[in-house]
mmCIF file of C-alpha atoms in Angstrom:
data_model
loop_
_atom_site.group_PDB
_atom_site.id
_atom_site.type_symbol
_atom_site.label_atom_id
_atom_site.label_comp_id
_atom_site.label_asym_id
_atom_site.label_seq_id
_atom_site.Cartn_x
_atom_site.Cartn_y
_atom_site.Cartn_z
ATOM 1 C CA MET A 1 -17.431 0.374 -2.127
ATOM 2 C CA GLU A 2 -15.117 3.329 -2.574
ATOM 3 C CA LEU A 3 -12.078 2.943 -4.853
ATOM 4 C CA ILE A 4 -8.843 4.399 -3.381
ATOM 5 C CA CYS A 5 -6.191 5.165 -5.770
ATOM 6 C CA PRO A 6 -2.499 5.709 -5.642
ATOM 7 C CA ALA A 7 -0.543 8.834 -6.816
ATOM 8 C CA GLY A 8 3.256 9.012 -6.558
ATOM 9 C CA THR A 9 3.209 12.214 -8.706
ATOM 10 C CA PRO A 10 0.974 15.160 -9.708
ATOM 11 C CA ALA A 11 0.703 13.513 -13.163
ATOM 12 C CA ALA A 12 -0.486 10.235 -11.700
ATOM 13 C CA PHE A 13 -2.867 12.191 -9.412
ATOM 14 C CA ARG A 14 -4.501 13.663 -12.389
ATOM 15 C CA GLU A 15 -4.887 10.367 -14.107
ATOM 16 C CA ALA A 16 -6.421 8.685 -11.093
ATOM 17 C CA VAL A 17 -8.941 11.564 -10.748
ATOM 18 C CA GLU A 18 -9.909 11.408 -14.406
ATOM 19 C CA ALA A 19 -10.068 7.484 -14.301
ATOM 20 C CA GLY A 20 -12.821 7.590 -11.828
ATOM 21 C CA ALA A 21 -11.107 7.379 -8.488
ATOM 22 C CA ASP A 22 -13.242 8.091 -5.347
ATOM 23 C CA ALA A 23 -10.226 9.067 -3.482
ATOM 24 C CA VAL A 24 -6.476 9.486 -4.216
ATOM 25 C CA TYR A 25 -3.852 8.828 -1.710
ATOM 26 C CA CYS A 26 -0.454 10.486 -1.741
ATOM 27 C CA GLY A 27 2.483 11.639 0.543
ATOM 28 C CA PHE A 28 4.950 14.409 0.836
ATOM 29 C CA ARG A 29 8.502 14.218 -0.522
ATOM 30 C CA ASP A 30 10.201 13.168 2.701
ATOM 31 C CA GLU A 31 10.320 10.291 5.091
ATOM 32 C CA THR A 32 6.862 10.912 6.637
ATOM 33 C CA ASN A 33 5.497 8.484 4.052
ATOM 34 C CA ALA A 34 6.313 4.863 3.299
ATOM 35 C CA ARG A 35 7.002 5.390 -0.342
ATOM 36 C CA ASN A 36 9.932 7.823 0.050
ATOM 37 C CA PHE A 37 11.785 7.271 -3.307
ATOM 38 C CA PRO A 38 13.638 9.595 -5.306
ATOM 39 C CA GLY A 39 11.429 11.299 -8.013
ATOM 40 C CA LEU A 40 8.312 10.468 -6.190
ATOM 41 C CA ASN A 41 5.788 12.320 -4.065
ATOM 42 C CA PHE A 42 4.634 15.885 -3.657
ATOM 43 C CA SER A 43 5.959 19.328 -2.567
ATOM 44 C CA ARG A 44 3.622 21.384 -0.375
ATOM 45 C CA GLU A 45 2.544 23.451 -3.460
ATOM 46 C CA GLU A 46 1.969 20.330 -5.605
ATOM 47 C CA LEU A 47 -0.159 18.693 -3.108
ATOM 48 C CA ARG A 48 -2.124 21.890 -2.467
ATOM 49 C CA GLN A 49 -2.871 22.249 -6.195
ATOM 50 C CA SER A 50 -3.792 18.486 -6.381
ATOM 51 C CA ILE A 51 -6.261 18.826 -3.553
ATOM 52 C CA VAL A 52 -7.902 21.801 -5.245
ATOM 53 C CA LEU A 53 -8.283 19.799 -8.496
ATOM 54 C CA ALA A 54 -9.603 16.674 -6.689
ATOM 55 C CA ARG A 55 -12.202 18.800 -4.857
ATOM 56 C CA ARG A 56 -13.347 20.441 -8.076
ATOM 57 C CA LYS A 57 -13.882 16.827 -9.548
ATOM 58 C CA LYS A 58 -15.558 15.714 -6.252
ATOM 59 C CA VAL A 59 -12.703 13.341 -5.440
ATOM 60 C CA GLN A 60 -11.251 13.062 -1.936
ATOM 61 C CA THR A 61 -7.546 13.288 -1.041
ATOM 62 C CA PHE A 62 -5.946 11.126 1.596
ATOM 63 C CA VAL A 63 -2.505 12.192 2.697
ATOM 64 C CA ALA A 64 -0.382 9.264 3.917
ATOM 65 C CA LEU A 65 2.059 10.102 6.922
ATOM 66 C CA ASN A 66 2.476 6.355 7.505
ATOM 67 C CA THR A 67 5.925 5.936 8.841
ATOM 68 C CA PHE A 68 6.932 5.958 12.493
ATOM 69 C CA MET A 69 8.330 9.166 13.979
ATOM 70 C CA ARG A 70 11.964 9.221 14.952
ATOM 71 C CA ALA A 71 12.668 10.316 18.594
ATOM 72 C CA GLY A 72 13.932 13.881 18.671
ATOM 73 C CA ASP A 73 12.707 14.532 15.253
ATOM 74 C CA GLU A 74 8.926 14.472 15.774
ATOM 75 C CA ALA A 75 8.483 18.023 14.388
ATOM 76 C CA LEU A 76 9.002 16.683 10.752
ATOM 77 C CA TRP A 77 5.792 14.584 11.312
ATOM 78 C CA TYR A 78 3.890 17.243 13.215
ATOM 79 C CA SER A 79 4.505 19.873 10.610
ATOM 80 C CA ALA A 80 3.472 17.406 7.749
ATOM 81 C CA ALA A 81 0.203 16.814 9.605
ATOM 82 C CA ASP A 82 -0.413 20.652 10.221
ATOM 83 C CA ASP A 83 0.320 21.300 6.431
ATOM 84 C CA ALA A 84 -1.990 18.540 5.240
ATOM 85 C CA VAL A 85 -4.844 19.700 7.501
ATOM 86 C CA ALA A 86 -4.368 23.165 6.432
ATOM 87 C CA MET A 87 -4.513 22.184 2.693
ATOM 88 C CA GLY A 88 -7.880 20.583 3.184
ATOM 89 C CA ALA A 89 -6.822 16.917 3.141
ATOM 90 C CA ASP A 90 -9.946 14.816 3.572
ATOM 91 C CA ALA A 91 -8.287 12.132 5.672
ATOM 92 C CA LEU A 92 -4.800 11.546 7.163
ATOM 93 C CA ILE A 93 -3.450 7.962 6.973
ATOM 94 C CA LEU A 94 -1.443 7.399 10.069
ATOM 95 C CA ALA A 95 0.551 4.551 11.621
ATOM 96 C CA ASP A 96 2.329 6.135 14.616
ATOM 97 C CA PHE A 97 0.185 6.344 17.798
ATOM 98 C CA GLY A 98 1.958 9.401 18.916
ATOM 99 C CA LEU A 99 1.067 11.180 15.674
ATOM 100 C CA MET A 100 -2.427 9.881 16.073
ATOM 101 C CA ALA A 101 -2.648 11.504 19.427
ATOM 102 C CA TYR A 102 -1.200 14.718 18.117
ATOM 103 C CA VAL A 103 -3.790 14.961 15.347
ATOM 104 C CA ALA A 104 -6.793 13.874 17.523
ATOM 105 C CA GLU A 105 -5.916 16.612 20.056
ATOM 106 C CA LYS A 106 -5.046 19.440 17.726
ATOM 107 C CA PHE A 107 -7.486 18.672 14.933
ATOM 108 C CA PRO A 108 -10.440 16.694 16.528
ATOM 109 C CA GLN A 109 -12.504 17.261 13.385
ATOM 110 C CA GLN A 110 -9.921 15.917 10.992
ATOM 111 C CA ARG A 111 -10.725 12.443 9.552
ATOM 112 C CA LEU A 112 -8.163 9.918 10.674
ATOM 113 C CA HIS A 113 -7.448 6.583 8.916
ATOM 114 C CA VAL A 114 -5.306 3.821 10.428
ATOM 115 C CA SER A 115 -2.522 2.909 7.982
ATOM 116 C CA VAL A 116 -1.914 -0.702 7.104
ATOM 117 C CA GLN A 117 1.528 0.042 8.634
ATOM 118 C CA ALA A 118 -0.156 0.041 12.056
ATOM 119 C CA SER A 119 -0.893 -3.731 11.410
ATOM 120 C CA ALA A 120 -4.254 -3.408 13.286
ATOM 121 C CA SER A 121 -5.974 -6.655 12.639
ATOM 122 C CA ASN A 122 -8.051 -7.750 15.565
ATOM 123 C CA PRO A 123 -11.066 -6.241 17.228
ATOM 124 C CA GLU A 124 -9.351 -5.255 20.326
ATOM 125 C CA ALA A 125 -6.517 -3.205 18.574
ATOM 126 C CA ILE A 126 -9.055 -1.591 16.361
ATOM 127 C CA ARG A 127 -11.493 -0.600 19.052
ATOM 128 C CA PHE A 128 -8.645 0.917 20.928
ATOM 129 C CA LEU A 129 -7.671 3.073 18.102
ATOM 130 C CA VAL A 130 -11.299 4.212 17.513
ATOM 131 C CA GLU A 131 -11.649 4.959 21.251
ATOM 132 C CA ALA A 132 -8.356 6.583 21.811
ATOM 133 C CA PHE A 133 -8.021 8.635 18.635
ATOM 134 C CA GLY A 134 -11.375 8.677 16.888
ATOM 135 C CA ALA A 135 -10.134 6.722 13.989
ATOM 136 C CA ARG A 136 -12.813 6.512 11.367
ATOM 137 C CA ARG A 137 -11.318 3.857 9.023
ATOM 138 C CA VAL A 138 -8.777 1.021 9.267
ATOM 139 C CA VAL A 139 -6.765 -0.261 6.409
ATOM 140 C CA LEU A 140 -6.212 -3.990 7.089
ATOM 141 C CA PRO A 141 -2.823 -5.967 6.547
ATOM 142 C CA ARG A 142 -2.777 -8.225 3.599
ATOM 143 C CA VAL A 143 -2.708 -11.362 5.682
ATOM 144 C CA LEU A 144 -6.440 -11.921 6.459
ATOM 145 C CA THR A 145 -8.983 -14.102 4.701
ATOM 146 C CA VAL A 146 -12.388 -12.857 3.492
ATOM 147 C CA GLN A 147 -13.861 -14.858 6.442
ATOM 148 C CA ASP A 148 -11.490 -13.180 8.846
ATOM 149 C CA ILE A 149 -12.555 -9.658 7.509
ATOM 150 C CA ALA A 150 -16.177 -10.527 7.797
ATOM 151 C CA ARG A 151 -15.753 -11.640 11.441
ATOM 152 C CA LEU A 152 -13.832 -8.472 12.143
ATOM 153 C CA THR A 153 -16.348 -6.003 10.628
ATOM 154 C CA ARG A 154 -19.045 -7.420 12.852
ATOM 155 C CA GLN A 155 -17.129 -6.575 15.964
ATOM 156 C CA ILE A 156 -15.788 -3.009 15.298
ATOM 157 C CA ASP A 157 -17.442 0.454 14.843
ATOM 158 C CA CYS A 158 -15.393 1.966 11.984
ATOM 159 C CA GLU A 159 -14.901 1.535 8.218
ATOM 160 C CA VAL A 160 -12.755 -1.094 6.806
ATOM 161 C CA GLU A 161 -10.511 -0.753 3.769
ATOM 162 C CA VAL A 162 -8.595 -3.599 2.089
ATOM 163 C CA PHE A 163 -5.987 -3.778 -0.694
ATOM 164 C CA ALA A 164 -7.457 -5.069 -3.968
ATOM 165 C CA PHE A 165 -4.614 -4.859 -6.573
ATOM 166 C CA GLY A 166 -0.925 -4.183 -6.784
ATOM 167 C CA GLY A 167 2.271 -5.077 -4.808
ATOM 168 C CA LEU A 168 1.751 -7.782 -2.296
ATOM 169 C CA CYS A 169 3.508 -7.225 1.071
ATOM 170 C CA VAL A 170 3.362 -10.618 2.810
ATOM 171 C CA MET A 171 4.901 -9.743 6.191
ATOM 172 C CA ALA A 172 2.455 -8.024 8.637
ATOM 173 C CA GLU A 173 2.992 -4.426 7.568
ATOM 174 C CA GLY A 174 4.669 -2.233 10.120
ATOM 175 C CA ARG A 175 7.043 -5.066 11.143
ATOM 176 C CA CYS A 176 9.084 -5.131 7.897
ATOM 177 C CA SER A 177 12.475 -5.842 9.167
ATOM 178 C CA LEU A 178 13.966 -7.735 6.338
ATOM 179 C CA SER A 179 14.928 -4.590 4.222
ATOM 180 C CA SER A 180 16.410 -2.879 7.146
ATOM 181 C CA TYR A 181 18.686 -6.026 7.818
ATOM 182 C CA ALA A 182 19.946 -6.109 4.265
ATOM 183 C CA THR A 183 20.341 -2.398 3.552
ATOM 184 C CA GLY A 184 20.119 -0.433 6.746
ATOM 185 C CA LYS A 185 17.055 1.404 5.363
ATOM 186 C CA SER A 186 13.785 0.757 6.940
ATOM 187 C CA PRO A 187 10.387 1.031 5.261
ATOM 188 C CA ASN A 188 8.876 1.828 8.657
ATOM 189 C CA MET A 189 11.211 4.632 9.632
ATOM 190 C CA ASN A 190 12.784 5.843 6.409
ATOM 191 C CA GLY A 191 10.016 4.975 4.052
ATOM 192 C CA VAL A 192 12.088 2.869 1.704
ATOM 193 C CA CYS A 193 11.796 -0.868 1.167
ATOM 194 C CA SER A 194 14.645 -2.413 -0.893
ATOM 195 C CA PRO A 195 16.022 1.117 -2.027
ATOM 196 C CA ALA A 196 17.169 1.148 -5.660
ATOM 197 C CA SER A 197 20.700 2.474 -4.406
ATOM 198 C CA HIS A 198 21.263 -1.099 -3.037
ATOM 199 C CA VAL A 199 19.906 -3.046 -6.025
ATOM 200 C CA ARG A 200 22.201 -4.768 -8.515
ATOM 201 C CA TYR A 201 21.804 -7.168 -11.336
ATOM 202 C CA ARG A 202 24.681 -9.126 -12.767
ATOM 203 C CA GLN A 203 25.141 -11.843 -15.410
ATOM 204 C CA ASP A 204 26.398 -15.170 -14.300
ATOM 205 C CA GLY A 205 26.773 -17.430 -17.375
ATOM 206 C CA ALA A 206 23.331 -17.700 -18.873
ATOM 207 C CA ASP A 207 21.538 -16.683 -15.655
ATOM 208 C CA LEU A 208 20.683 -13.115 -14.562
ATOM 209 C CA VAL A 209 21.226 -12.722 -10.783
ATOM 210 C CA SER A 210 19.508 -10.051 -8.621
ATOM 211 C CA GLU A 211 21.156 -8.873 -5.473
ATOM 212 C CA LEU A 212 20.001 -6.535 -2.522
ATOM 213 C CA GLY A 213 22.856 -5.156 -0.589
ATOM 214 C CA ALA A 214 25.288 -8.011 0.058
ATOM 215 C CA TYR A 215 22.623 -10.728 -0.560
ATOM 216 C CA THR A 216 21.616 -12.682 -3.557
ATOM 217 C CA ILE A 217 17.806 -12.541 -3.858
ATOM 218 C CA ASN A 218 17.217 -14.561 -7.074
ATOM 219 C CA ARG A 219 18.643 -16.230 -10.042
ATOM 220 C CA PHE A 220 16.722 -16.214 -13.393
ATOM 221 C CA GLY A 221 17.268 -18.536 -16.189
ATOM 222 C CA PRO A 222 17.078 -17.543 -19.971
ATOM 223 C CA GLY A 223 13.655 -16.223 -20.900
ATOM 224 C CA GLU A 224 12.485 -16.145 -17.297
ATOM 225 C CA ALA A 225 10.704 -12.999 -16.113
ATOM 226 C CA SER A 226 12.994 -11.125 -13.553
ATOM 227 C CA GLY A 227 11.520 -9.528 -10.712
ATOM 228 C CA TYR A 228 12.669 -6.583 -8.471
ATOM 229 C CA PRO A 229 14.854 -8.005 -5.637
ATOM 230 C CA THR A 230 13.035 -7.766 -2.249
ATOM 231 C CA LEU A 231 13.940 -10.269 0.400
ATOM 232 C CA CYS A 232 10.294 -11.279 1.142
ATOM 233 C CA LYS A 233 10.004 -12.319 -2.544
ATOM 234 C CA GLY A 234 13.416 -14.047 -2.812
ATOM 235 C CA ARG A 235 13.983 -17.558 -3.972
ATOM 236 C CA PHE A 236 16.198 -19.587 -1.738
ATOM 237 C CA GLU A 237 17.441 -23.022 -1.003
ATOM 238 C CA ILE A 238 15.367 -24.446 1.839
ATOM 239 C CA GLY A 239 16.418 -27.850 2.758
ATOM 240 C CA ASP A 240 16.478 -29.766 -0.576
ATOM 241 C CA VAL A 241 13.991 -27.432 -2.161
ATOM 242 C CA GLU A 242 14.547 -24.233 -4.196
ATOM 243 C CA ALA A 243 11.579 -22.008 -3.677
ATOM 244 C CA TYR A 244 10.103 -18.628 -2.810
ATOM 245 C CA ALA A 245 10.179 -18.814 1.084
ATOM 246 C CA PHE A 246 7.568 -16.212 1.742
ATOM 247 C CA GLU A 247 5.733 -15.199 -1.351
ATOM 248 C CA ASP A 248 6.137 -15.365 -5.091
ATOM 249 C CA PRO A 249 7.019 -12.221 -6.998
ATOM 250 C CA VAL A 250 3.459 -11.564 -8.175
ATOM 251 C CA SER A 251 0.884 -8.911 -7.797
ATOM 252 C CA LEU A 252 -2.269 -9.091 -5.639
ATOM 253 C CA ASP A 253 -5.515 -9.212 -7.551
ATOM 254 C CA VAL A 254 -8.866 -9.641 -5.840
ATOM 255 C CA ILE A 255 -11.225 -8.883 -8.501
ATOM 256 C CA ASP A 256 -12.922 -12.193 -8.268
ATOM 257 C CA GLU A 257 -13.517 -11.570 -4.524
ATOM 258 C CA ILE A 258 -15.325 -8.211 -4.926
ATOM 259 C CA ASP A 259 -18.743 -9.588 -4.142
ATOM 260 C CA ALA A 260 -17.456 -11.492 -1.145
ATOM 261 C CA LEU A 261 -15.653 -8.388 0.347
ATOM 262 C CA ARG A 262 -18.750 -6.278 -0.154
ATOM 263 C CA ALA A 263 -20.792 -8.817 1.602
ATOM 264 C CA ALA A 264 -18.094 -8.972 4.419
ATOM 265 C CA GLY A 265 -18.677 -5.409 5.173
ATOM 266 C CA VAL A 266 -15.599 -3.770 3.423
ATOM 267 C CA SER A 267 -16.135 -0.044 2.765
ATOM 268 C CA ALA A 268 -13.217 0.622 0.412
ATOM 269 C CA LEU A 269 -10.881 -1.067 -2.060
ATOM 270 C CA LYS A 270 -7.251 0.209 -2.263
ATOM 271 C CA ILE A 271 -4.844 -0.159 -5.146
ATOM 272 C CA GLU A 272 -1.172 -0.178 -4.351
ATOM 273 C CA GLY A 273 1.289 1.454 -6.660
ATOM 274 C CA ARG A 274 2.440 5.012 -5.787
ATOM 275 C CA GLN A 275 5.761 3.982 -7.257
ATOM 276 C CA ARG A 276 4.193 3.243 -10.588
ATOM 277 C CA GLY A 277 3.730 5.535 -13.553
ATOM 278 C CA LYS A 278 0.659 7.363 -14.679
ATOM 279 C CA ALA A 279 -0.285 5.000 -17.351
ATOM 280 C CA TYR A 280 -0.396 2.062 -14.787
ATOM 281 C CA VAL A 281 -2.581 4.094 -12.538
ATOM 282 C CA ALA A 282 -4.969 5.185 -15.411
ATOM 283 C CA GLU A 283 -5.310 1.645 -16.610
ATOM 284 C CA VAL A 284 -5.818 -0.043 -13.137
ATOM 285 C CA VAL A 285 -8.129 2.523 -11.836
ATOM 286 C CA SER A 286 -10.391 2.561 -14.908
ATOM 287 C CA SER A 287 -10.456 -1.362 -14.899
ATOM 288 C CA LEU A 288 -11.346 -1.664 -11.257
ATOM 289 C CA LYS A 289 -13.993 1.007 -11.563
ATOM 290 C CA LYS A 290 -15.650 -1.124 -14.278
ATOM 291 C CA ALA A 291 -15.092 -4.304 -12.200
ATOM 292 C CA LEU A 292 -17.174 -2.804 -9.301
ATOM 293 C CA VAL A 293 -20.222 -2.667 -11.351
ATOM 294 C CA ALA A 294 -19.596 -5.700 -13.812
ATOM 295 C CA SER A 295 -21.072 -9.116 -13.552
ATOM 296 C CA PRO A 296 -18.671 -11.832 -12.286
ATOM 297 C CA GLY A 297 -18.443 -13.191 -15.893
ATOM 298 C CA GLU A 298 -17.395 -9.854 -17.316
ATOM 299 C CA ARG A 299 -14.582 -9.413 -14.713
ATOM 300 C CA ALA A 300 -12.476 -12.183 -16.327
ATOM 301 C CA ALA A 301 -11.654 -9.957 -19.256
ATOM 302 C CA LEU A 302 -10.743 -7.001 -16.920
ATOM 303 C CA VAL A 303 -8.364 -9.374 -14.938
ATOM 304 C CA ALA A 304 -6.706 -10.322 -18.190
ATOM 305 C CA ARG A 305 -6.010 -6.771 -19.143
ATOM 306 C CA LEU A 306 -4.364 -6.096 -15.853
ATOM 307 C CA ARG A 307 -2.224 -9.191 -15.610
ATOM 308 C CA ALA A 308 0.187 -7.768 -18.222
ATOM 309 C CA MET A 309 0.875 -4.942 -15.870
ATOM 310 C CA SER A 310 1.446 -7.006 -12.873
ATOM 311 C CA GLU A 311 4.717 -7.996 -11.241
ATOM 312 C CA GLY A 312 5.972 -11.062 -13.006
ATOM 313 C CA GLN A 313 2.924 -10.757 -15.300
ATOM 314 C CA ARG A 314 1.119 -12.917 -12.832
ATOM 315 C CA THR A 315 -1.364 -12.235 -10.023
ATOM 316 C CA THR A 316 -2.494 -13.958 -6.891
ATOM 317 C CA THR A 317 -5.416 -13.596 -4.472
ATOM 318 C CA GLY A 318 -2.815 -13.654 -1.599
ATOM 319 C CA ALA A 319 -4.110 -14.553 1.824
ATOM 320 C CA TYR A 320 -7.619 -14.802 0.544
ATOM 321 C CA ASP A 321 -6.726 -18.220 -0.899
ATOM 322 C CA LYS A 322 -3.098 -18.804 0.343
ATOM 323 C CA ARG A 323 -2.113 -22.301 1.435
ATOM 324 C CA TRP A 324 1.074 -21.489 3.403
ATOM 325 C CA ARG A 325 3.872 -24.011 2.917
#
């Protein structure tokens, strides 16, 4: 299986290449990609130079244009696709059907991957994307079990990529409305989920309280690890129970499922983390590269190394083993 690695900066891109990535995915410094945060992403020249570096090292570059076009401003997305193709991107990761149609018509030889933001997770949807736009690969949402994935791969005629490590988005990607509700900023349209400009921490007695916009997301006691406030990982009072309503603030880690995913027909494993630094990228990429060829027993040590870099210093197999409350 290929290892698809994140890069939010040129420095992280170089680290991913040196650490053994088969492909690196990244985006332009604007709202055409779903990690549109200050200090991240690539200028046109930075991406051009990165693609040249990757090609020299026999590493592929995937450019994420994975937000949805805004009516009347489609030119921003069209020009981003034009530029990425001209620079030699090995694949474009797209979510918007209109942008897929544009790329398929104008650049019929360009490899097109369906972003997780498109939330394509059943055979009918995927077959449509393959037939209509020539999609070569689909990135599946993080809500399917290994058994679901195995059934799906037998019914479709394109490659399948799944997330293996990093931030866990538990809503069906592409339908992330909670951040928009709280902040007015949409991960699907503006490329920002829970933007830092709307995040606040305050002390309330012995507790640390995290807030997003006008909403309290969590309250942490003394010595308790505090997570970044996103609504889908908030701790709320539900009836008589105080609990994480959707998902705990932990990272996805499916190292133990590598053999099962390979048997299920998965072509590529994806690491989340374009907003993380180059040290994180180097450690996670090198560890997962080793895990792909390690025995099941050897993988335990690799998991332990990565757990310290995970959200809340804990990991989960997510939907692969989730028992929903």
